[in-house]
Tab-separated table of C-alpha atoms in Angstrom:
chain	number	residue	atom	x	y	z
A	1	UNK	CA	0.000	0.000	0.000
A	2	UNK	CA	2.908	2.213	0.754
A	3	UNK	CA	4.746	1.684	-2.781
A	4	UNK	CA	1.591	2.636	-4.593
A	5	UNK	CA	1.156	6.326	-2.087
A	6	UNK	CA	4.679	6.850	-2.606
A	7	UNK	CA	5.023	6.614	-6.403
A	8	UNK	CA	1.447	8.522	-7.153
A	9	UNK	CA	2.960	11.269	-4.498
A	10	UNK	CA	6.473	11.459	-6.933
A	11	UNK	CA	4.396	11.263	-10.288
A	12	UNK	CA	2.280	14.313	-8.516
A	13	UNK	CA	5.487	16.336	-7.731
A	14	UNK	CA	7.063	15.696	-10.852
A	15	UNK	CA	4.086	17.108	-12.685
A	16	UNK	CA	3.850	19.893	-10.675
A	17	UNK	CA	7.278	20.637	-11.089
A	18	UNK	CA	7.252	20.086	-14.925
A	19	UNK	CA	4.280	22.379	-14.537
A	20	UNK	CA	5.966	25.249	-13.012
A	21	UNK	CA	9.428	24.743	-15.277
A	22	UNK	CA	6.870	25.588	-18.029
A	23	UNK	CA	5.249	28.384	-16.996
A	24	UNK	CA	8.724	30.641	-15.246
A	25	UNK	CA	9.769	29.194	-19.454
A	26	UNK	CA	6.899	31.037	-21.004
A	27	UNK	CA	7.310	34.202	-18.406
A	28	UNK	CA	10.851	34.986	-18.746
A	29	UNK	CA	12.068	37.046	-20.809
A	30	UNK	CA	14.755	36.719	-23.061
A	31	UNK	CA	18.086	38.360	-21.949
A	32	UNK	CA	19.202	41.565	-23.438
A	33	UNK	CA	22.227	42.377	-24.815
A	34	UNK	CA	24.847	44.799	-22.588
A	35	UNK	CA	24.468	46.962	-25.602
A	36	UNK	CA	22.395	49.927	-25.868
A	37	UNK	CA	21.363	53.116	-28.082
A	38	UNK	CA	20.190	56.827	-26.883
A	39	UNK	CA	19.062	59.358	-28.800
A	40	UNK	CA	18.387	62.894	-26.882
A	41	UNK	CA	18.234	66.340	-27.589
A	42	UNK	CA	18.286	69.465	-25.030
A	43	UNK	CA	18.830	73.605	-24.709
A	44	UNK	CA	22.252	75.217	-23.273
A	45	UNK	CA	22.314	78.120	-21.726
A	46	UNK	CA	25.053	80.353	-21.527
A	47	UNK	CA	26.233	80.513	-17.893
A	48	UNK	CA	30.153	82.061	-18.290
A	49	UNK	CA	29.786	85.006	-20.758
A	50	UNK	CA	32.770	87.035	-22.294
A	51	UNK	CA	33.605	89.694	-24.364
A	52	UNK	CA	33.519	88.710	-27.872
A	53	UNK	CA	36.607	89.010	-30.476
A	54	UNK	CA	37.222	91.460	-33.407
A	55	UNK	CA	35.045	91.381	-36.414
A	56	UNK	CA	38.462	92.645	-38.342
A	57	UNK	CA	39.076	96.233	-37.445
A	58	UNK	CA	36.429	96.704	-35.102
A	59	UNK	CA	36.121	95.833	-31.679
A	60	UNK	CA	32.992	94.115	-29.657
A	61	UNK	CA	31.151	97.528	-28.923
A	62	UNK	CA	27.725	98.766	-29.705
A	63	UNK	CA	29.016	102.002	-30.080
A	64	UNK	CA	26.691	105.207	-31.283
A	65	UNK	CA	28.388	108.399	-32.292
A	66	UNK	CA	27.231	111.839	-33.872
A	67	UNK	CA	28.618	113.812	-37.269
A	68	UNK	CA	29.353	117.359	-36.987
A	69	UNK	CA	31.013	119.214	-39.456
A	70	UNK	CA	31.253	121.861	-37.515
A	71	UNK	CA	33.233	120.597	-35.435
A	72	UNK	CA	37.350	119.937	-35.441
A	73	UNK	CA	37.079	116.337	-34.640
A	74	UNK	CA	33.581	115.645	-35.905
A	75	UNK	CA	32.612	112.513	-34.510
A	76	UNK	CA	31.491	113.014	-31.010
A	77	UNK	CA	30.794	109.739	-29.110
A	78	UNK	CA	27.264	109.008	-27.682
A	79	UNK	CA	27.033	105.882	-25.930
A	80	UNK	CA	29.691	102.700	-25.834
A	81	UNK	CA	28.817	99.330	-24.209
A	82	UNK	CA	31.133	96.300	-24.306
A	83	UNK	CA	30.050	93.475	-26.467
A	84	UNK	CA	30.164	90.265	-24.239
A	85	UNK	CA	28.359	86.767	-24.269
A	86	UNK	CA	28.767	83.034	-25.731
A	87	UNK	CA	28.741	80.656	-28.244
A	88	UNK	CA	27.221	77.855	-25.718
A	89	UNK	CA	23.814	79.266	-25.735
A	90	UNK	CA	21.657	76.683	-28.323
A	91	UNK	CA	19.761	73.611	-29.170
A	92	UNK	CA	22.338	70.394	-29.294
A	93	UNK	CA	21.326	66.860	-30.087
A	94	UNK	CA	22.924	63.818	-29.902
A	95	UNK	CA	23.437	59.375	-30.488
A	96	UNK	CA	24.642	57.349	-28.402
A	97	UNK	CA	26.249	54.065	-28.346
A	98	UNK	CA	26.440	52.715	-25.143
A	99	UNK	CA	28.126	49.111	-22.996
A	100	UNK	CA	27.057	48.483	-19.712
A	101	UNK	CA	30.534	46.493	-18.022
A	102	UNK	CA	28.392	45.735	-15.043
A	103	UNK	CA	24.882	47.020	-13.353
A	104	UNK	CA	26.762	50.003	-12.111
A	105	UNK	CA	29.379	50.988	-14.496
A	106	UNK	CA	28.672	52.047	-18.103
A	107	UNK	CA	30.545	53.616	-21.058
A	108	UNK	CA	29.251	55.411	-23.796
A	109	UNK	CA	30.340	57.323	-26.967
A	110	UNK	CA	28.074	60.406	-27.940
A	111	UNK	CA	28.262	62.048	-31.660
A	112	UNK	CA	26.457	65.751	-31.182
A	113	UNK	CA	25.289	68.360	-33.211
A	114	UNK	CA	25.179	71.916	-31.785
A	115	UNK	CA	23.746	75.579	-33.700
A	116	UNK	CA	24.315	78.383	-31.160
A	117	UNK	CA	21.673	81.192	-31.275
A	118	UNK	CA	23.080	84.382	-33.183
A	119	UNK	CA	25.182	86.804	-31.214
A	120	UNK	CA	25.498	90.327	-32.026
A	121	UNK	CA	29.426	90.523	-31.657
A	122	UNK	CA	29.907	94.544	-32.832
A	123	UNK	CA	27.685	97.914	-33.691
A	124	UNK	CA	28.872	100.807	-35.192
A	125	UNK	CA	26.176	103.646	-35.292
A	126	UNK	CA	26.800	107.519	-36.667
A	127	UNK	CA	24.251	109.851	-37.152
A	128	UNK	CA	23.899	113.760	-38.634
A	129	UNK	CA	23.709	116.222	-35.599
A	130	UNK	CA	20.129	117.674	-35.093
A	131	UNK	CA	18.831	115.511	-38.030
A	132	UNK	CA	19.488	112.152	-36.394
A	133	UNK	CA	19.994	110.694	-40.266
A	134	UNK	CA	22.128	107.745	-40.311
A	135	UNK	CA	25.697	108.711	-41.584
A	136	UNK	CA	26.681	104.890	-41.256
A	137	UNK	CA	26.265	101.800	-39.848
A	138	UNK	CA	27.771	98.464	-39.277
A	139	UNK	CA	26.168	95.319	-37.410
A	140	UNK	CA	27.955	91.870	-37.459
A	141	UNK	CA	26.272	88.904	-36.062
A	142	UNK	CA	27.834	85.442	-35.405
A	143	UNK	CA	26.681	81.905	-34.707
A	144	UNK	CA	28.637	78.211	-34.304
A	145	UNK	CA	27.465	75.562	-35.934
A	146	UNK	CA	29.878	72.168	-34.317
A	147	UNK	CA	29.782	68.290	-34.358
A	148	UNK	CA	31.304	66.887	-31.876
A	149	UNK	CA	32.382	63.248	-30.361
A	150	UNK	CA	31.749	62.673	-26.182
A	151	UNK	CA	32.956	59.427	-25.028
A	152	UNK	CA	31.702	59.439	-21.198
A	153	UNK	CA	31.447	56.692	-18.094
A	154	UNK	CA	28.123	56.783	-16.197
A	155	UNK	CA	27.668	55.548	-12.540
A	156	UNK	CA	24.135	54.337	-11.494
A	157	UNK	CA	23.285	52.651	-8.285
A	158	UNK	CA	21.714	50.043	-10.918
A	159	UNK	CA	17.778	50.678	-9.892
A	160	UNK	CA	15.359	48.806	-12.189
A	161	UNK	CA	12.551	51.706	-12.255
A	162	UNK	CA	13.710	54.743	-11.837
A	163	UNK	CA	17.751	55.051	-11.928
A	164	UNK	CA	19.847	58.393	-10.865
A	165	UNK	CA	22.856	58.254	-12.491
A	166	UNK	CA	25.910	60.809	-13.266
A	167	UNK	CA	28.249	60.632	-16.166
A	168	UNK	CA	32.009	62.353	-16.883
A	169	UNK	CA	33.577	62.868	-19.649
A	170	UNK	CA	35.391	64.908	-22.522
A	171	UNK	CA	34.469	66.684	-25.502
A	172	UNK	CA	36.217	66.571	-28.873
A	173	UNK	CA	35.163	68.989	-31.542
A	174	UNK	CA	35.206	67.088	-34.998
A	175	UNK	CA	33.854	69.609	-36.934
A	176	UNK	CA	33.307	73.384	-36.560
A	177	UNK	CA	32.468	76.876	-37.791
A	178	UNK	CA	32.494	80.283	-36.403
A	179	UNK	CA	30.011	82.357	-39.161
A	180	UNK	CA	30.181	85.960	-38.937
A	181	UNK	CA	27.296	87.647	-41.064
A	182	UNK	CA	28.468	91.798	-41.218
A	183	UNK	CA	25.947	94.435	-43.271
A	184	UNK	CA	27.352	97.698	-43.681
A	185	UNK	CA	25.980	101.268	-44.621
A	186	UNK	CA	27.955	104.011	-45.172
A	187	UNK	CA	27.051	108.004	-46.775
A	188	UNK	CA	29.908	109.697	-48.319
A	189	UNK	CA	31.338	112.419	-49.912
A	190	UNK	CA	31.904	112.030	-53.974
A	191	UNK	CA	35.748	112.006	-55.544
A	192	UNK	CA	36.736	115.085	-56.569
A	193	UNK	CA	35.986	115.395	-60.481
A	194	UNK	CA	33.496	112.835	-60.145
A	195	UNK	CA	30.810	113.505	-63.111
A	196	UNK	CA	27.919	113.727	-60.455
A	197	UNK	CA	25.350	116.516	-60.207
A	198	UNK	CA	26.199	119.433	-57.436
A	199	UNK	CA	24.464	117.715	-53.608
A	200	UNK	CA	25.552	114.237	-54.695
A	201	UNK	CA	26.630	111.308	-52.201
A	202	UNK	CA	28.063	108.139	-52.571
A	203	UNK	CA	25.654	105.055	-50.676
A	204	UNK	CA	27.864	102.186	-49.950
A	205	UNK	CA	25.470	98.882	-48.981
A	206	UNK	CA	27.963	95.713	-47.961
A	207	UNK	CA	27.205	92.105	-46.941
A	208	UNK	CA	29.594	89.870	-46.268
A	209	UNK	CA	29.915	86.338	-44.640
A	210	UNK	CA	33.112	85.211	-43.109
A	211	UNK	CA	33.631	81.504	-41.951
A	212	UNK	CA	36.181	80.929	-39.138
A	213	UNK	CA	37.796	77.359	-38.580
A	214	UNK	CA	38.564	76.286	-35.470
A	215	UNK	CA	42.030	74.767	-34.073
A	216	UNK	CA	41.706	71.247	-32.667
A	217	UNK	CA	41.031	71.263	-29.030
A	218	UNK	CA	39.307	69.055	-26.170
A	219	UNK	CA	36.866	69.994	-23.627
A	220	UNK	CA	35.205	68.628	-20.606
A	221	UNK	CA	31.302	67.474	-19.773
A	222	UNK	CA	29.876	66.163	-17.062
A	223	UNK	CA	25.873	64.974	-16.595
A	224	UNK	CA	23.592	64.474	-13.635
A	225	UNK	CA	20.147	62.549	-14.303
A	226	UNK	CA	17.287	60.077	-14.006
A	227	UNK	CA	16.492	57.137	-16.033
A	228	UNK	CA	12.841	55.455	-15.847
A	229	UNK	CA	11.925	52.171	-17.142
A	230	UNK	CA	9.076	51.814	-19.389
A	231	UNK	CA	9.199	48.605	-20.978
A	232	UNK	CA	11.716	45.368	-20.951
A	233	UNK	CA	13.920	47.448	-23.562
A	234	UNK	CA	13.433	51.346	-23.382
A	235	UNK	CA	13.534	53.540	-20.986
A	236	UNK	CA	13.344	57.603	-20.736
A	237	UNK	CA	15.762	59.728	-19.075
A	238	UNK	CA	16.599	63.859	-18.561
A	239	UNK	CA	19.486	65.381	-17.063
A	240	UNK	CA	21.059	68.435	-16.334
A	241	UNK	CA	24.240	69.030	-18.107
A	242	UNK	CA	27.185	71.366	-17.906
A	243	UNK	CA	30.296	71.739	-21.025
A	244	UNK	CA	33.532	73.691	-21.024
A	245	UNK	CA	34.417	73.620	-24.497
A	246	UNK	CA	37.239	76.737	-25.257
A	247	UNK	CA	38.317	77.110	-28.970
A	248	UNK	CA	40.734	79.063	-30.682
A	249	UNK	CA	40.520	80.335	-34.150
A	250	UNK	CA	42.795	78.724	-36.586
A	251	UNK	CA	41.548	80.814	-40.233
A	252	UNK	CA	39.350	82.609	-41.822
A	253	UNK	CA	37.827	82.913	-45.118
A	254	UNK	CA	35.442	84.786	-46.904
A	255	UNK	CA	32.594	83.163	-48.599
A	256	UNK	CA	30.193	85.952	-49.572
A	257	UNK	CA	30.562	89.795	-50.578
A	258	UNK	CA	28.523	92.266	-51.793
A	259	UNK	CA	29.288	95.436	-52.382
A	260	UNK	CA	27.535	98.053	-54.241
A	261	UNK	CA	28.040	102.275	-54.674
A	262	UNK	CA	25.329	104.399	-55.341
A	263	UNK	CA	24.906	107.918	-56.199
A	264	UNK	CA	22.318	109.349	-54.802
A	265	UNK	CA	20.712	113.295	-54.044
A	266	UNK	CA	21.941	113.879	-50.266
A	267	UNK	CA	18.030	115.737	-49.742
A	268	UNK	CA	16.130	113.393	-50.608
A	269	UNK	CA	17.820	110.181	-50.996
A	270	UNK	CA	16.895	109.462	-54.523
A	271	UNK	CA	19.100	107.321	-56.782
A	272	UNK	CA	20.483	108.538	-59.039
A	273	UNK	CA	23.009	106.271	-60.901
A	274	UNK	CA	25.000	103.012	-59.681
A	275	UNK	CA	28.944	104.103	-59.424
A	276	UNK	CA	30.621	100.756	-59.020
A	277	UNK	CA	30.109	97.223	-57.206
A	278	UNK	CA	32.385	94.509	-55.893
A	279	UNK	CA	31.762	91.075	-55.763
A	280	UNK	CA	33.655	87.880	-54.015
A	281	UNK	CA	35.619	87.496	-56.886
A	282	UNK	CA	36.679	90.980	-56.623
A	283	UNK	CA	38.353	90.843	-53.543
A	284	UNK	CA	41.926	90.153	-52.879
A	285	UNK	CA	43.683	86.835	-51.549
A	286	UNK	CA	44.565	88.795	-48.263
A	287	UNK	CA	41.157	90.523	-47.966
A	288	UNK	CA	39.507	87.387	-48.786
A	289	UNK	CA	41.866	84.691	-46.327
A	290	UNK	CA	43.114	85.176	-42.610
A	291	UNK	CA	45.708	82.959	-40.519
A	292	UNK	CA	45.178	83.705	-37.343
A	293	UNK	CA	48.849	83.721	-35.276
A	294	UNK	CA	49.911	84.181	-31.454
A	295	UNK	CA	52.010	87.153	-32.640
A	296	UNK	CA	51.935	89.990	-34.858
A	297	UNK	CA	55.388	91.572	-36.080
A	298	UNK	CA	57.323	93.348	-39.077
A	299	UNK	CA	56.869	90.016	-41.056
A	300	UNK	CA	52.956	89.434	-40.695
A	301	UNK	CA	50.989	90.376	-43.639
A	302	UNK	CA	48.861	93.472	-42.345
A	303	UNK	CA	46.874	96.023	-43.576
A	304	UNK	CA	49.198	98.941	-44.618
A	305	UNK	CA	46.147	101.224	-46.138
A	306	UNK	CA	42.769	101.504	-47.715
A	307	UNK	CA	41.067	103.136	-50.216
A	308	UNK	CA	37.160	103.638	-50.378
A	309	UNK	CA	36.393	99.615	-49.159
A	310	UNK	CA	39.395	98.213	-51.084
A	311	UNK	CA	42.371	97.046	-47.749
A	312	UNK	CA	45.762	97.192	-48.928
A	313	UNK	CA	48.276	94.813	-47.319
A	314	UNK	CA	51.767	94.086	-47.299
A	315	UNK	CA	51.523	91.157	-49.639
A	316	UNK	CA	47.904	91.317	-51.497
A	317	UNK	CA	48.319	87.770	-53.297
A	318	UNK	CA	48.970	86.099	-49.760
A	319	UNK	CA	45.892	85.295	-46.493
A	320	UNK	CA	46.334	88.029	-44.250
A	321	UNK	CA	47.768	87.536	-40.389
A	322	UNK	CA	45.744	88.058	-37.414
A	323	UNK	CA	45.770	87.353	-33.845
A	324	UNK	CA	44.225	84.302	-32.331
A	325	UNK	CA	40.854	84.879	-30.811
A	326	UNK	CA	38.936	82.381	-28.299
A	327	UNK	CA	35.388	81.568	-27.990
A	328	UNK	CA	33.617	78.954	-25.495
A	329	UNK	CA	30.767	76.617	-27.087
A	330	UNK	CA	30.004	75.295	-23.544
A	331	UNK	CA	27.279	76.205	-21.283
A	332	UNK	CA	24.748	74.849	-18.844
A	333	UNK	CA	21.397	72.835	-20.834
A	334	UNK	CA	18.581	70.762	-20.111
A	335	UNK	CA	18.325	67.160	-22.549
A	336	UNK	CA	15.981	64.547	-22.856
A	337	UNK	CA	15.830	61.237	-24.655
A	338	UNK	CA	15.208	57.726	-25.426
A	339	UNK	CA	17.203	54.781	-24.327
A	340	UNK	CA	16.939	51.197	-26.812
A	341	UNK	CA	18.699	48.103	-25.215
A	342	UNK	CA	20.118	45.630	-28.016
């Protein structure tokens, strides 16, 4: 009687073993690889403003002054305010491949495109006494367009639902430009024996666009942030991230100019013929190329004169020298994104 209990009571735990095996089979799911992908995308803000370089000859000032004739010197100067902010203020996004070594300790390698918002880098502003009619004018405004490659480590305390986590690493720029868009107005006096009509000016209108290249550098970037789970293989996650990415100019070159002289009557602003006009292909090698050096001295190629728009320099047929400027494309921003495991 016992053998019969004791074998129905093994069949009965082997099926309900079997039973089990089969369903944790059917529940569990298969394992992931450590591989992952993130896509994000965020908004810096500019948190360590400076004062912005040259735009050529002119310095970063809004700066308004006044035309009197009357007077000895006749430009008297208005107002004058410094010029200062960053290239780190933008939108930036970003993929990521990603290796998690263990359930704390991942690496990750970023690619990241970045478009700062435009800066207005230098004003020049001179008006007619009493009249307040603009004399001449000259507004440059730049922007940075960068890719850039961010290989990081992130720490996490490993939580399934919602993870903190922080992540350190550096930034190097792979691609970059500097663009500096410049429109100029200027009212002038005719050349002497010029065949124009008594009360005659000459209306210069110039647009130009420069492109600066950047030297290679290397920057820092650190994140802090929160992951949540929403299924077996993606989660969400924002953080709060802060760059330091200083670069130095390396050249510059022209890429558009346009440049066009107008007579016109000086009461009422009427054309009345078109004098002359300069295009890109008008311009010199050293007007239209820049190599930016640490130091200026008796053997750069600088400007040695000018006449009307036309800058002479020591060596017309070679790029012109320049001293180094610096810019920062880091900041303080805000992303968001999507995390895939493999």
């Amino acid at each position: 009687m016992k053998r019969p209990i004791l074998l129905s009571a093994l069949a009965l735990s082997l099926a309900v073993s079997s039973a089990v095996h089969a369903q944790d089979s059917k529940s569990s799911r298969p394992p992931h690889s450590k591989w992952y992908l993130k896509a994000a995308g965020g908004y810096f803000f500019s948190i360590t403003p400076g004062q912005f370089p040259n735009v050529g000859p002119y310095p970063p000032q809004d700066l308004h002054t006044q035309y009197n004739p009357a007077n000895a010197n006749p430009l008297d100067t208005l107002s004058r305010k410094v010029l200062t902010g960053s290239y780190g203020q933008g939108v930036r996004g970003g993929l990521s491949v990603g290796y998690n070594i263990n359930k704390y300790i991942a690496v990750e390698a970023t690619f990241n495109y970045f478009h700062s918002a435009k800066n207005l880098m230098t004003r020049n502003l001179s008006t007619m006494v009493s009249t307040n009619k603009v004399m001449g004018s000259i507004d440059s405004h730049g922007y940075v367009n960068a890719v850039d490659f961010a290989p990081s480590v992130v720490f996490s305390p490993g939580l399934e639902k919602i993870n903190p986590y922080v992540r350190f690493g550096v930034v190097v720029p792979l691609w970059g430009r500097l663009y500096i868009e410049t429109d100029a107005f200027q009212l002038s006096s005719p050349p002497a024996g010029a065949p124009l009509p008594p009360g005659t000016l000459i209306q210069t209108e110039v647009h130009r666009k420069e492109e600066i290249k950047p030297s290679i550098t290397i920057g820092m970037q650190g994140a802090l942030g929160v992951s949540f789970n929403v299924s077996s293989r993606f989660d969400i996650f924002v953080e709060a991230e802060y760059r330091n990415v200083p670069v130095k100019s390396k050249s510059k070159e022209v890429t558009k100019y346009s440049e066009v002289n107008t007579a016109v009557n000086a009461s009422t602003g009427a054309v009345i013929t078109q004098v002359s006009s300069r295009g890109l292909g008008d311009l010199s090698n050293a007007e239209r190329n820049t190599d930016y050096v640490t130091t200026l001295d008796q053997n750069s190629n600088t400007p040695i004169g000018q006449t009307g728009t036309v800058v002479h320099y020591k060596n017309d047929n070679a790029p012109a020298n320049d001293l180094k400027s610096y810019i920062n494309i880091g900041g303080l921003g805000v992303n968001a994104g999507i995390k895939f495991r493999l």
